[in-house]
Amino acid sequence: MIAPRPSRRSAPRPAWEERPVAADAQRVDQSLYTVRPGDTLLAIAERSGASSEAIARANAIEPPFTIQAGQRLTIPAGRYHLVRRGETGIAIARAYGVAWSRIVTVNALLEPYVLRAGQRIVIPDTEGGTSLADRAAAFTLDVDDILTGGEPALASNQAPVRPTPTPRRVLPPSAVVTAPVRLAGGGFLWPVDGRVVKRFGHGASGERNDGIKIAIPVSTPIRATADGVVAYVGDGIAALGGLVIVKHGGGWTSVYGHASKLLVQRGQSVKRGQTIALSGDTGFADRPELHFELRKGRTPVDPSSQLPRM
């Protein structure tokens, strides 16, 4: 049986599909470099093919990354990918067939995880004999990938865009959308009124649920749990079907899955209680239901601990 797909407003493809990546990382061998007068970490990185961040980590150099003439630096070995404008972490990971979460860890990337054009990042080596093409074809997305690897790389003269108040203004995939700085007052609102049929955490069979599932009739309005900016709209995660992800500030994110109709666009600002989608049974839903998550940073949080008692 083919899972139903949601209907949605006309929108461009996500940035990781619009801007594919060539797997052309440069292999750099470990070496020693003696700092010359006038050198900077960026200049040394450009000369060696390594990343300035990797060189700083390998030599325990802290911000503001001051180096001295005559200082001997270790240039760490690795595969280094040069990030081009508009490339996303997801597209880079897919091109090499490597989990984006591994790239985040190896490069010690931090929130808000927006890459810069001209930046070099380490691509971890893969194990086993699977070809790059097969690994790329088998690449799958999860919510954490979208949150940490979904925004396109910024050029040096490019600024993030301001959120749009209406779904009629569609932002291009190349636009970088920033989250609110802080969580608006009022706390979180239940996105729908219904019965919780699956709770947060590990189930009886051992599978982990990063949110809760709420049984509701098809086409029930799904409300934004708090003020925020839409980070993703689509069906790129097969299990969740029609999906909306909203960033709220203060590190908080909400996730709404199994929708039958998507009513907002990426980069749109939404208010607490605003209808952002209609419920359905898309993806791998067991029944008409809403999959709802709250995350603090990259960590799923039990929504029941943050929502008002019903």
XYZ file of C-alpha atoms in Angstrom:
310
model
C 0.000 0.000 0.000
C 1.329 3.442 -0.912
C 1.026 5.949 1.906
C -1.145 8.988 1.050
C 0.665 12.244 0.365
C -0.451 15.644 1.648
C -1.761 18.440 -0.499
C 0.112 21.701 -0.147
C 0.437 25.213 -1.406
C 2.754 25.673 -4.382
C 6.315 25.880 -3.090
C 9.858 25.407 -4.398
C 11.775 22.231 -3.702
C 13.808 22.275 -0.466
C 17.311 23.711 -0.705
C 19.007 20.294 -0.492
C 17.163 19.149 -3.614
C 17.463 22.462 -5.449
C 21.235 22.683 -4.923
C 22.888 19.243 -5.311
C 26.510 18.814 -4.228
C 29.471 17.317 -6.060
C 31.485 14.890 -3.920
C 34.844 16.538 -4.678
C 36.443 16.642 -1.230
C 40.224 17.070 -1.139
C 42.293 14.548 0.801
C 44.863 16.254 3.050
C 47.704 14.400 4.773
C 48.834 15.361 8.267
C 51.772 17.724 8.293
C 53.535 20.390 10.357
C 53.483 24.057 9.396
C 55.656 26.851 10.778
C 53.758 30.126 11.024
C 55.218 32.963 8.949
C 54.915 36.682 9.714
C 51.505 37.930 8.583
C 49.924 34.463 8.501
C 46.340 33.891 9.632
C 44.541 30.624 10.271
C 42.327 31.282 7.245
C 45.360 31.816 5.000
C 47.023 28.662 6.314
C 43.812 26.701 5.766
C 43.557 27.991 2.201
C 47.181 27.047 1.529
C 46.923 23.570 3.051
C 43.399 22.579 1.947
C 42.351 21.866 5.553
C 39.740 23.848 7.476
C 40.685 26.694 9.801
C 38.359 25.262 12.469
C 40.026 21.841 12.269
C 43.485 23.422 12.533
C 42.372 25.438 15.561
C 40.959 22.306 17.264
C 44.067 20.230 16.506
C 46.301 22.881 18.092
C 44.026 23.935 20.987
C 43.802 27.509 19.648
C 40.894 29.370 21.224
C 39.073 32.488 19.970
C 40.174 35.043 18.802
C 42.490 32.459 17.142
C 45.732 34.394 17.538
C 48.881 32.736 16.162
C 52.535 33.812 16.355
C 55.350 33.770 13.790
C 57.519 30.718 14.401
C 54.708 28.724 15.996
C 54.508 25.132 14.717
C 51.004 23.960 13.857
C 49.703 20.478 13.144
C 47.658 20.358 9.936
C 45.192 17.510 10.630
C 44.625 14.848 8.000
C 41.186 14.312 6.525
C 38.800 14.703 3.607
C 37.824 18.365 3.347
C 34.795 19.570 1.403
C 34.756 23.199 0.252
C 31.270 24.586 0.892
C 29.763 26.589 -1.971
C 27.011 29.193 -1.678
C 23.573 27.618 -1.300
C 24.825 24.147 -0.339
C 23.152 22.555 2.671
C 24.475 20.086 5.184
C 21.864 17.577 4.026
C 22.984 17.810 0.391
C 26.641 17.484 1.412
C 25.926 14.430 3.557
C 23.831 12.839 0.804
C 26.562 13.415 -1.810
C 29.074 11.448 0.272
C 26.609 8.923 1.677
C 27.516 9.899 5.246
C 25.055 10.655 8.043
C 24.861 14.418 8.556
C 24.891 13.874 12.329
C 28.405 12.380 11.980
C 29.588 15.441 10.050
C 28.110 17.726 12.733
C 29.979 15.807 15.445
C 33.330 15.560 13.645
C 33.301 19.295 12.855
C 31.972 20.335 16.280
C 29.271 22.405 14.557
C 27.064 24.464 16.854
C 23.644 26.105 16.710
C 22.368 27.628 14.409
C 24.345 25.210 12.134
C 24.372 27.584 9.136
C 27.384 26.902 6.903
C 29.405 29.624 5.173
C 30.404 29.666 1.534
C 34.172 29.123 1.444
C 34.162 27.108 4.674
C 35.845 23.682 4.631
C 34.326 20.830 6.599
C 35.693 17.385 7.372
C 33.898 14.458 5.715
C 34.270 11.307 7.869
C 35.493 8.184 6.131
C 32.961 5.416 5.606
C 33.320 1.760 6.490
C 32.596 -1.269 4.339
C 32.616 -1.789 0.595
C 29.372 -0.014 -0.302
C 29.847 2.376 -3.217
C 29.351 6.114 -2.850
C 26.445 6.009 -5.321
C 24.680 3.269 -3.338
C 25.190 5.114 -0.050
C 23.863 8.346 -1.546
C 20.809 6.529 -2.932
C 20.115 4.989 0.489
C 20.381 8.336 2.323
C 17.293 9.118 4.423
C 16.271 12.213 6.353
C 15.226 12.641 9.952
C 14.003 15.666 11.900
C 17.452 16.385 13.348
C 18.920 16.528 9.813
C 16.396 19.193 8.792
C 17.002 21.235 11.951
C 20.806 21.160 11.735
C 21.471 20.718 8.002
C 18.548 22.237 6.158
C 19.640 25.865 5.727
C 21.709 26.884 2.661
C 25.252 28.194 3.132
C 25.530 31.971 3.417
C 27.838 33.954 1.168
C 30.025 36.558 2.875
C 27.832 39.412 1.570
C 24.506 37.640 2.172
C 22.226 38.284 5.141
C 19.414 36.064 6.448
C 15.926 37.067 5.308
C 13.159 38.444 7.482
C 10.235 36.060 8.008
C 7.194 36.650 5.841
C 3.756 37.059 7.483
C 1.804 35.307 4.711
C 2.044 32.032 2.754
C 1.468 33.989 -0.471
C 5.056 35.248 -0.428
C 7.161 32.177 -1.218
C 10.845 32.419 -0.319
C 13.422 30.917 -2.690
C 15.347 27.841 -1.475
C 18.539 29.925 -1.343
C 17.112 32.224 1.358
C 18.466 31.570 4.843
C 15.740 31.826 7.480
C 16.654 32.640 11.062
C 14.766 31.498 14.149
C 13.418 33.904 16.776
C 15.951 34.743 19.475
C 13.681 33.937 22.405
C 10.500 31.999 23.123
C 7.404 34.213 23.282
C 5.461 34.341 26.523
C 2.368 32.261 27.199
C 3.915 28.817 27.126
C 2.992 26.010 24.733
C -0.527 25.287 23.497
C -1.967 21.865 22.639
C -1.869 21.718 18.816
C -5.170 19.788 18.678
C -7.830 18.533 21.069
C -7.814 14.742 21.038
C -6.809 11.532 22.777
C -3.125 10.700 23.214
C -2.772 7.200 21.756
C 1.019 6.898 21.893
C 3.215 8.482 24.499
C 6.765 9.791 24.432
C 9.688 7.402 24.806
C 10.224 3.705 24.270
C 7.181 1.570 23.493
C 6.434 -2.016 24.488
C 8.291 -3.396 21.473
C 11.337 -1.204 22.142
C 10.822 1.395 19.407
C 11.380 5.002 20.441
C 8.800 7.729 19.871
C 10.311 11.229 19.943
C 6.896 12.795 20.474
C 3.288 11.887 21.146
C 0.527 10.761 18.784
C -2.950 12.235 19.175
C -5.992 10.583 17.531
C -8.217 13.133 15.762
C -10.589 13.154 12.758
C -9.171 13.850 9.303
C -9.000 17.572 8.420
C -8.887 18.750 12.033
C -7.087 22.128 12.186
C -3.548 21.791 13.580
C -2.496 24.834 15.592
C 0.993 26.251 16.131
C 1.923 25.494 19.726
C 3.673 28.878 20.124
C 4.810 31.898 18.098
C 7.602 31.031 15.679
C 8.985 30.785 12.159
C 8.328 27.822 9.854
C 11.594 25.956 9.185
C 10.227 23.177 6.957
C 7.073 22.199 5.081
C 6.910 19.001 3.026
C 6.916 15.216 3.062
C 10.641 14.466 2.954
C 10.479 12.105 5.957
C 8.442 9.164 4.715
C 7.260 7.948 8.117
C 5.815 11.327 9.101
C 4.027 12.160 5.829
C 2.845 15.780 5.633
C 5.189 17.614 7.970
C 5.572 21.127 9.403
C 8.514 22.154 11.607
C 8.430 25.472 13.489
C 11.311 27.154 15.341
C 10.224 29.166 18.382
C 13.376 30.721 19.800
C 15.264 29.849 22.937
C 16.302 26.622 21.232
C 12.718 25.284 21.073
C 11.276 23.577 17.986
C 7.907 21.906 17.365
C 7.146 19.156 14.842
C 3.731 18.261 13.352
C 3.402 15.086 11.259
C 0.812 13.017 9.299
C -0.932 16.150 7.966
C -3.245 15.850 4.968
C -2.950 19.517 3.955
C -0.094 21.951 4.569
C -1.168 25.595 4.900
C 2.087 27.468 5.553
C 5.398 28.068 3.790
C 9.010 27.868 4.916
C 10.086 31.221 6.340
C 6.562 32.247 7.341
C 6.028 33.693 10.811
C 3.153 32.092 12.719
C 1.314 32.966 15.899
C 0.384 30.744 18.826
C -2.919 29.011 17.978
C -2.722 29.778 14.229
C -3.832 26.934 11.940
C -0.777 25.650 10.054
C -2.092 22.368 8.593
C -5.009 19.935 8.560
C -4.683 16.513 10.137
C -4.637 13.263 8.201
C -3.222 9.740 8.006
C -0.246 10.375 5.696
C 3.100 8.660 6.095
C 3.105 5.592 8.325
C 0.158 6.712 10.466
C -1.837 3.926 12.136
C -5.030 5.997 11.990
C -5.992 9.643 11.446
C -3.655 11.226 13.992
C -1.128 13.963 14.702
C 2.497 13.194 15.477
C 3.666 16.061 17.708
C 7.171 16.732 19.019
C 8.878 19.388 21.076
C 12.665 19.687 20.975
C 15.057 21.770 23.043
C 18.141 22.164 20.900
C 18.671 18.738 19.325
C 17.030 16.846 22.213
C 13.405 15.603 22.027
C 11.412 16.590 25.120
C 8.218 14.905 26.322
C 5.506 17.340 25.123
C 3.242 16.298 28.000
C 5.735 17.864 30.413
C 5.434 21.251 28.666
C 1.723 21.398 27.752
C -1.194 22.420 30.008
C -3.020 19.570 31.725
C -6.053 18.519 29.682
